[in-house]
PDB file of C-alpha atoms in Angstrom:
ATOM      1  CA  LYS A   5     -13.163 -39.448 -29.212  1.00 95.00           C
ATOM      2  CA  GLY A   6     -12.220 -36.722 -31.133  1.00 98.00           C
ATOM      3  CA  ALA A   7     -13.921 -33.610 -32.467  1.00 98.00           C
ATOM      4  CA  LYS A   8     -16.767 -33.038 -34.691  1.00 98.00           C
ATOM      5  CA  ILE A   9     -17.873 -29.844 -36.792  1.00 98.00           C
ATOM      6  CA  THR A  10     -21.369 -28.924 -35.768  1.00 98.00           C
ATOM      7  CA  LYS A  11     -24.136 -26.236 -35.709  1.00 97.00           C
ATOM      8  CA  THR A  12     -25.734 -24.951 -32.719  1.00 96.00           C
ATOM      9  CA  GLY A  13     -28.347 -27.037 -31.280  1.00 97.00           C
ATOM     10  CA  ASP A  14     -31.656 -26.360 -29.299  1.00 95.00           C
ATOM     11  CA  ARG A  15     -30.869 -26.181 -25.474  1.00 93.00           C
ATOM     12  CA  HIS A  16     -33.836 -25.569 -23.088  1.00 93.00           C
ATOM     13  CA  TYR A  17     -34.025 -23.565 -20.234  1.00 88.00           C
ATOM     14  CA  ILE A  18     -36.523 -22.464 -17.635  1.00 88.00           C
ATOM     15  CA  GLN A  19     -36.367 -18.694 -18.278  1.00 87.00           C
ATOM     16  CA  GLU A  20     -36.530 -16.268 -15.311  1.00 91.00           C
ATOM     17  CA  VAL A  21     -35.917 -12.369 -15.200  1.00 92.00           C
ATOM     18  CA  LYS A  22     -34.152 -11.295 -12.201  1.00 91.00           C
ATOM     19  CA  VAL A  23     -34.096  -7.493 -11.557  1.00 94.00           C
ATOM     20  CA  GLY A  24     -31.482  -5.689  -9.595  1.00 95.00           C
ATOM     21  CA  LYS A  25     -29.771  -2.232  -9.099  1.00 96.00           C
ATOM     22  CA  ASP A  26     -25.985  -1.795 -10.171  1.00 96.00           C
ATOM     23  CA  PRO A  27     -23.572   0.092  -7.963  1.00 96.00           C
ATOM     24  CA  ARG A  28     -24.813   3.561  -9.326  1.00 97.00           C
ATOM     25  CA  GLY A  29     -28.363   2.549  -8.459  1.00 96.00           C
ATOM     26  CA  ARG A  30     -29.634   1.961 -12.151  1.00 97.00           C
ATOM     27  CA  GLU A  31     -31.946  -0.867 -12.404  1.00 96.00           C
ATOM     28  CA  TYR A  32     -30.854  -3.837 -14.914  1.00 96.00           C
ATOM     29  CA  CYS A  33     -32.394  -7.029 -15.709  1.00 94.00           C
ATOM     30  CA  TRP A  34     -30.774 -10.246 -15.962  1.00 91.00           C
ATOM     31  CA  LEU A  35     -32.204 -13.299 -18.100  1.00 86.00           C
ATOM     32  CA  TRP A  36     -31.212 -16.662 -16.558  1.00 85.00           C
ATOM     33  CA  GLY A  37     -32.809 -20.029 -15.765  1.00 87.00           C
ATOM     34  CA  ASP A  38     -32.138 -23.508 -15.109  1.00 90.00           C
ATOM     35  CA  TYR A  39     -31.074 -25.938 -17.910  1.00 91.00           C
ATOM     36  CA  LYS A  40     -33.458 -28.384 -18.892  1.00 94.00           C
ATOM     37  CA  GLY A  41     -31.672 -30.360 -21.558  1.00 95.00           C
ATOM     38  CA  PHE A  42     -31.515 -30.288 -25.228  1.00 97.00           C
ATOM     39  CA  THR A  43     -33.488 -31.319 -28.371  1.00 97.00           C
ATOM     40  CA  PRO A  44     -31.566 -34.420 -29.709  1.00 96.00           C
ATOM     41  CA  ALA A  45     -30.456 -33.742 -33.410  1.00 97.00           C
ATOM     42  CA  GLU A  46     -27.725 -35.262 -35.425  1.00 97.00           C
ATOM     43  CA  GLY A  47     -24.940 -32.686 -36.288  1.00 97.00           C
ATOM     44  CA  THR A  48     -25.347 -30.367 -33.393  1.00 98.00           C
ATOM     45  CA  ASP A  49     -23.108 -29.450 -30.686  1.00 98.00           C
ATOM     46  CA  CYS A  50     -25.470 -30.698 -27.971  1.00 97.00           C
ATOM     47  CA  MET A  51     -25.239 -34.268 -29.628  1.00 98.00           C
ATOM     48  CA  ALA A  52     -21.468 -34.022 -30.109  1.00 98.00           C
ATOM     49  CA  VAL A  53     -20.782 -33.146 -26.551  1.00 97.00           C
ATOM     50  CA  SER A  54     -23.328 -35.713 -25.135  1.00 97.00           C
ATOM     51  CA  ASP A  55     -21.666 -38.323 -27.138  1.00 98.00           C
ATOM     52  CA  GLY A  56     -18.256 -37.487 -25.864  1.00 98.00           C
ATOM     53  CA  TYR A  57     -16.820 -35.357 -28.781  1.00 98.00           C
ATOM     54  CA  ILE A  58     -15.487 -31.781 -28.734  1.00 98.00           C
ATOM     55  CA  SER A  59     -17.730 -29.684 -30.792  1.00 98.00           C
ATOM     56  CA  VAL A  60     -16.388 -27.109 -33.074  1.00 98.00           C
ATOM     57  CA  THR A  61     -19.186 -24.593 -33.981  1.00 96.00           C
ATOM     58  CA  PRO A  62     -18.277 -21.585 -36.467  1.00 95.00           C
ATOM     59  CA  LEU A  63     -20.431 -18.587 -35.166  1.00 92.00           C
ATOM     60  CA  SER A  64     -21.341 -15.378 -36.975  1.00 88.00           C
ATOM     61  CA  LEU A  65     -22.922 -12.080 -35.364  1.00 89.00           C
ATOM     62  CA  ASP A  66     -24.328 -10.616 -38.332  1.00 88.00           C
ATOM     63  CA  LEU A  67     -28.019  -9.646 -37.563  1.00 87.00           C
ATOM     64  CA  THR A  68     -28.758  -8.123 -40.902  1.00 91.00           C
ATOM     65  CA  ASP A  69     -32.049  -9.184 -42.687  1.00 92.00           C
ATOM     66  CA  GLN A  70     -30.645  -9.883 -45.911  1.00 88.00           C
ATOM     67  CA  THR A  71     -34.014 -10.440 -47.521  1.00 90.00           C
ATOM     68  CA  MET A  72     -35.250  -6.991 -46.401  1.00 92.00           C
ATOM     69  CA  MET A  73     -31.710  -5.452 -47.301  1.00 91.00           C
ATOM     70  CA  ASP A  74     -32.457  -6.619 -50.968  1.00 90.00           C
ATOM     71  CA  GLU A  75     -36.107  -5.268 -50.673  1.00 91.00           C
ATOM     72  CA  LEU A  76     -34.946  -1.805 -49.654  1.00 93.00           C
ATOM     73  CA  LYS A  77     -32.385  -1.593 -52.339  1.00 92.00           C
ATOM     74  CA  LYS A  78     -35.218  -1.728 -54.941  1.00 93.00           C
ATOM     75  CA  TRP A  79     -36.681   1.440 -53.090  1.00 94.00           C
ATOM     76  CA  GLY A  80     -34.272   3.683 -55.056  1.00 85.00           C
ATOM     77  CA  PHE A  81     -32.700   5.499 -51.762  1.00 78.00           C
TER      78      PHE A  81
END
């Protein structure tokens, strides 16, 4: 059908934590779960793919709390 520019949608999983040991004996936790569908919402990647489109979603990894950043600047560091 083509491609759509989308935002990320809400996917639903049954969350489980698996605990194991790596080859050096260190414990690790793996968060995983079975897929249980998505919340239907127009403009999301979930809907686009469900409707047969290629989804193109630009992502960013900046986790900075911009509101708090602005507040801290007022503190006069």
